[in-house]
Amino acid sequence: MAPTFPRARRPQLGYDVDQVDEFLVVARRAYDGTMRPGDPKVTAENIRLTAFGMQKGGYSTAHVDAALERLEDAFAARERQIAARLHGDEAWLTEARTTAQVVANRLARPDRERFDRVNPLVLGYSVKEVDRFAERLGRYFTDGWPIGIDDVRTVTFTAQRGGYREAQVDLVLDAVVDVMLAVR
């Protein structure tokens, strides 16, 4: 059987092959509606938050990440269709607008005050880098400036002592992705 993804070169780390293959089997059953008892629920959000162990010679992280992004898009589109059928398009868009407003309010805060800070001895995200990216996102929400969903999914920040709390920044970025997927 051919491998699902290209492998990382042997001394390099890639995603754990068995974990990735198992996740994709469960995701396929979830999408096809053939879930088995004990299968975990798979949603666009679960896919975004999925993490795999690393192993030498594992699957190429870039290829798996790209596939997960496409899978997330497919699940998000299906979730939107289901929600629209059950509650109507307006309810779906109202929820997206509400989330967008909460995010926009957060992004509108002054520089260096957008997120909680970690202890000065602990590493967090670079305040300057996060604030710069938050400005771009703020323009997306207020003025419709173009920014791609992949820009949000793949943004990285360097570490800084006393920086922004990573979990809080990541939650806001996840909410931005949710809004972007909802209005596609």
mmCIF file of C-alpha atoms in Angstrom:
data_model
loop_
_atom_site.group_PDB
_atom_site.id
_atom_site.type_symbol
_atom_site.label_atom_id
_atom_site.label_comp_id
_atom_site.label_asym_id
_atom_site.label_seq_id
_atom_site.Cartn_x
_atom_site.Cartn_y
_atom_site.Cartn_z
ATOM 1 C CA MET A 1 0.000 0.000 0.000
ATOM 2 C CA ALA A 2 1.367 3.435 -0.954
ATOM 3 C CA PRO A 3 1.967 5.901 1.869
ATOM 4 C CA THR A 4 -0.664 8.598 2.334
ATOM 5 C CA PHE A 5 1.888 11.442 2.433
ATOM 6 C CA PRO A 6 5.553 11.905 1.590
ATOM 7 C CA ARG A 7 7.892 11.081 4.452
ATOM 8 C CA ALA A 8 10.374 13.360 6.149
ATOM 9 C CA ARG A 9 13.961 12.364 5.448
ATOM 10 C CA ARG A 10 15.093 9.773 7.986
ATOM 11 C CA PRO A 11 17.005 11.964 10.454
ATOM 12 C CA GLN A 12 14.253 14.607 10.377
ATOM 13 C CA LEU A 13 11.073 14.503 12.397
ATOM 14 C CA GLY A 14 7.662 14.151 10.818
ATOM 15 C CA TYR A 15 4.202 13.383 12.124
ATOM 16 C CA ASP A 16 3.582 9.936 13.618
ATOM 17 C CA VAL A 17 2.401 7.839 10.669
ATOM 18 C CA ASP A 18 0.007 5.619 12.635
ATOM 19 C CA GLN A 19 -1.642 8.587 14.393
ATOM 20 C CA VAL A 20 -2.174 10.470 11.128
ATOM 21 C CA ASP A 21 -3.536 7.414 9.310
ATOM 22 C CA GLU A 22 -5.885 6.586 12.205
ATOM 23 C CA PHE A 23 -7.163 10.161 12.372
ATOM 24 C CA LEU A 24 -7.841 10.237 8.629
ATOM 25 C CA VAL A 25 -9.778 6.957 8.785
ATOM 26 C CA VAL A 26 -11.986 8.326 11.581
ATOM 27 C CA ALA A 27 -12.412 11.659 9.762
ATOM 28 C CA ARG A 28 -13.447 9.879 6.578
ATOM 29 C CA ARG A 29 -16.050 7.828 8.478
ATOM 30 C CA ALA A 30 -17.335 11.009 10.146
ATOM 31 C CA TYR A 31 -17.652 12.803 6.827
ATOM 32 C CA ASP A 32 -19.307 9.804 5.149
ATOM 33 C CA GLY A 33 -21.708 9.310 8.052
ATOM 34 C CA THR A 34 -20.401 5.821 8.821
ATOM 35 C CA MET A 35 -19.071 6.508 12.328
ATOM 36 C CA ARG A 36 -18.504 3.517 14.572
ATOM 37 C CA PRO A 37 -19.223 3.310 18.288
ATOM 38 C CA GLY A 38 -16.278 4.803 20.127
ATOM 39 C CA ASP A 39 -15.203 7.063 17.270
ATOM 40 C CA PRO A 40 -14.515 10.590 18.500
ATOM 41 C CA LYS A 41 -16.649 13.401 17.124
ATOM 42 C CA VAL A 42 -14.933 15.177 14.235
ATOM 43 C CA THR A 43 -15.690 18.838 13.527
ATOM 44 C CA ALA A 44 -13.876 21.644 11.755
ATOM 45 C CA GLU A 45 -12.729 22.899 15.140
ATOM 46 C CA ASN A 46 -11.460 19.445 16.212
ATOM 47 C CA ILE A 47 -9.488 19.221 12.995
ATOM 48 C CA ARG A 48 -7.906 22.641 13.594
ATOM 49 C CA LEU A 49 -6.885 21.617 17.113
ATOM 50 C CA THR A 50 -5.557 18.184 16.163
ATOM 51 C CA ALA A 51 -1.950 17.489 17.060
ATOM 52 C CA PHE A 52 0.168 14.468 16.279
ATOM 53 C CA GLY A 53 3.262 13.037 17.872
ATOM 54 C CA MET A 54 6.553 13.281 16.046
ATOM 55 C CA GLN A 55 8.815 10.510 14.802
ATOM 56 C CA LYS A 56 11.927 10.253 12.681
ATOM 57 C CA GLY A 57 10.971 9.677 9.081
ATOM 58 C CA GLY A 58 7.295 10.381 9.792
ATOM 59 C CA TYR A 59 4.898 12.076 7.419
ATOM 60 C CA SER A 60 5.924 15.457 6.057
ATOM 61 C CA THR A 61 4.403 18.048 8.379
ATOM 62 C CA ALA A 62 3.818 20.517 5.540
ATOM 63 C CA HIS A 63 1.850 17.966 3.498
ATOM 64 C CA VAL A 64 -0.239 16.773 6.455
ATOM 65 C CA ASP A 65 -0.947 20.330 7.601
ATOM 66 C CA ALA A 66 -2.111 21.291 4.109
ATOM 67 C CA ALA A 67 -4.398 18.254 3.990
ATOM 68 C CA LEU A 68 -5.822 19.093 7.423
ATOM 69 C CA GLU A 69 -6.594 22.624 6.249
ATOM 70 C CA ARG A 70 -8.525 21.267 3.256
ATOM 71 C CA LEU A 71 -10.302 18.789 5.520
ATOM 72 C CA GLU A 72 -11.212 21.574 7.947
ATOM 73 C CA ASP A 73 -12.622 23.612 5.065
ATOM 74 C CA ALA A 74 -14.755 20.664 3.930
ATOM 75 C CA PHE A 75 -16.120 20.009 7.423
ATOM 76 C CA ALA A 76 -16.800 23.727 7.969
ATOM 77 C CA ALA A 77 -18.750 23.956 4.714
ATOM 78 C CA ARG A 78 -20.796 20.910 5.642
ATOM 79 C CA GLU A 79 -21.435 22.217 9.157
ATOM 80 C CA ARG A 80 -22.638 25.485 7.667
ATOM 81 C CA GLN A 81 -25.023 23.657 5.317
ATOM 82 C CA ILE A 82 -26.449 21.628 8.179
ATOM 83 C CA ALA A 83 -26.855 24.681 10.406
ATOM 84 C CA ALA A 84 -28.488 26.617 7.574
ATOM 85 C CA ARG A 85 -30.959 23.787 6.984
ATOM 86 C CA LEU A 86 -31.790 23.523 10.676
ATOM 87 C CA HIS A 87 -31.788 27.187 11.660
ATOM 88 C CA GLY A 88 -31.598 29.174 8.440
ATOM 89 C CA ASP A 89 -28.763 31.125 6.877
ATOM 90 C CA GLU A 90 -29.565 34.202 8.938
ATOM 91 C CA ALA A 91 -28.993 32.396 12.256
ATOM 92 C CA TRP A 92 -25.626 31.125 11.024
ATOM 93 C CA LEU A 93 -24.577 34.575 9.857
ATOM 94 C CA THR A 94 -25.816 36.190 13.079
ATOM 95 C CA GLU A 95 -23.569 33.873 15.076
ATOM 96 C CA ALA A 96 -20.637 34.658 12.780
ATOM 97 C CA ARG A 97 -21.314 38.408 13.127
ATOM 98 C CA THR A 98 -21.418 38.108 16.911
ATOM 99 C CA THR A 99 -18.099 36.272 16.978
ATOM 100 C CA ALA A 100 -16.615 38.790 14.542
ATOM 101 C CA GLN A 101 -17.696 41.670 16.786
ATOM 102 C CA VAL A 102 -16.129 40.073 19.867
ATOM 103 C CA VAL A 103 -12.883 39.525 17.947
ATOM 104 C CA ALA A 104 -12.940 43.043 16.471
ATOM 105 C CA ASN A 105 -13.410 44.505 19.953
ATOM 106 C CA ARG A 106 -10.389 42.549 21.201
ATOM 107 C CA LEU A 107 -8.272 43.645 18.246
ATOM 108 C CA ALA A 108 -9.267 47.295 18.726
ATOM 109 C CA ARG A 109 -7.597 47.434 22.130
ATOM 110 C CA PRO A 110 -4.454 49.573 22.365
ATOM 111 C CA ASP A 111 -1.056 48.146 21.508
ATOM 112 C CA ARG A 112 0.527 46.178 24.357
ATOM 113 C CA GLU A 113 -2.927 45.712 25.968
ATOM 114 C CA ARG A 114 -4.721 43.375 23.560
ATOM 115 C CA PHE A 115 -4.056 40.200 25.539
ATOM 116 C CA ASP A 116 -3.029 39.098 29.004
ATOM 117 C CA ARG A 117 0.707 38.968 29.634
ATOM 118 C CA VAL A 118 2.610 36.091 31.164
ATOM 119 C CA ASN A 119 4.993 36.457 34.095
ATOM 120 C CA PRO A 120 8.182 38.336 33.106
ATOM 121 C CA LEU A 121 10.162 35.125 33.682
ATOM 122 C CA VAL A 122 7.938 33.073 31.372
ATOM 123 C CA LEU A 123 7.956 32.989 27.577
ATOM 124 C CA GLY A 124 4.910 34.169 25.681
ATOM 125 C CA TYR A 125 4.293 35.489 22.175
ATOM 126 C CA SER A 126 6.155 38.599 21.053
ATOM 127 C CA VAL A 127 3.937 41.553 21.928
ATOM 128 C CA LYS A 128 5.165 43.627 18.999
ATOM 129 C CA GLU A 129 4.586 40.830 16.444
ATOM 130 C CA VAL A 130 1.141 39.947 17.771
ATOM 131 C CA ASP A 131 0.108 43.610 17.830
ATOM 132 C CA ARG A 132 1.314 44.048 14.244
ATOM 133 C CA PHE A 133 -0.703 41.027 13.095
ATOM 134 C CA ALA A 134 -3.694 42.167 15.168
ATOM 135 C CA GLU A 135 -3.622 45.472 13.261
ATOM 136 C CA ARG A 136 -3.877 43.555 9.975
ATOM 137 C CA LEU A 137 -6.765 41.498 11.329
ATOM 138 C CA GLY A 138 -8.451 44.615 12.651
ATOM 139 C CA ARG A 139 -8.355 46.161 9.176
ATOM 140 C CA TYR A 140 -9.840 42.943 7.782
ATOM 141 C CA PHE A 141 -12.799 43.203 10.159
ATOM 142 C CA THR A 142 -13.360 46.954 9.998
ATOM 143 C CA ASP A 143 -12.344 47.881 6.448
ATOM 144 C CA GLY A 144 -12.451 44.591 4.567
ATOM 145 C CA TRP A 145 -8.708 44.570 3.898
ATOM 146 C CA PRO A 146 -7.712 41.314 2.253
ATOM 147 C CA ILE A 147 -6.090 38.665 4.380
ATOM 148 C CA GLY A 148 -6.151 34.979 3.600
ATOM 149 C CA ILE A 149 -7.345 32.272 5.925
ATOM 150 C CA ASP A 150 -3.977 30.560 5.434
ATOM 151 C CA ASP A 151 -2.252 33.719 6.694
ATOM 152 C CA VAL A 152 -4.153 33.308 9.951
ATOM 153 C CA ARG A 153 -3.679 29.547 10.151
ATOM 154 C CA THR A 154 0.060 29.686 9.598
ATOM 155 C CA VAL A 155 1.091 32.835 11.453
ATOM 156 C CA THR A 156 3.911 32.310 13.929
ATOM 157 C CA PHE A 157 5.306 34.588 16.585
ATOM 158 C CA THR A 158 8.683 34.537 18.251
ATOM 159 C CA ALA A 159 8.923 33.964 21.973
ATOM 160 C CA GLN A 160 9.412 36.827 24.402
ATOM 161 C CA ARG A 161 9.741 36.864 28.168
ATOM 162 C CA GLY A 162 6.664 38.511 29.620
ATOM 163 C CA GLY A 163 4.931 38.315 26.244
ATOM 164 C CA TYR A 164 1.299 37.752 25.457
ATOM 165 C CA ARG A 165 -0.352 34.611 26.844
ATOM 166 C CA GLU A 166 -0.156 32.106 23.976
ATOM 167 C CA ALA A 167 -3.418 30.279 24.715
ATOM 168 C CA GLN A 168 -5.404 33.510 24.644
ATOM 169 C CA VAL A 169 -3.885 34.671 21.349
ATOM 170 C CA ASP A 170 -4.453 31.226 19.826
ATOM 171 C CA LEU A 171 -8.134 31.252 20.857
ATOM 172 C CA VAL A 172 -8.666 34.582 19.131
ATOM 173 C CA LEU A 173 -6.903 33.322 16.000
ATOM 174 C CA ASP A 174 -9.144 30.242 16.049
ATOM 175 C CA ALA A 175 -12.193 32.519 16.290
ATOM 176 C CA VAL A 176 -10.926 34.511 13.307
ATOM 177 C CA VAL A 177 -10.634 31.288 11.295
ATOM 178 C CA ASP A 178 -14.165 30.318 12.354
ATOM 179 C CA VAL A 179 -15.523 33.653 11.124
ATOM 180 C CA MET A 180 -13.607 33.419 7.860
ATOM 181 C CA LEU A 181 -14.915 29.912 7.247
ATOM 182 C CA ALA A 182 -18.468 30.988 8.099
ATOM 183 C CA VAL A 183 -18.548 33.795 5.557
ATOM 184 C CA ARG A 184 -16.897 31.961 2.672
#
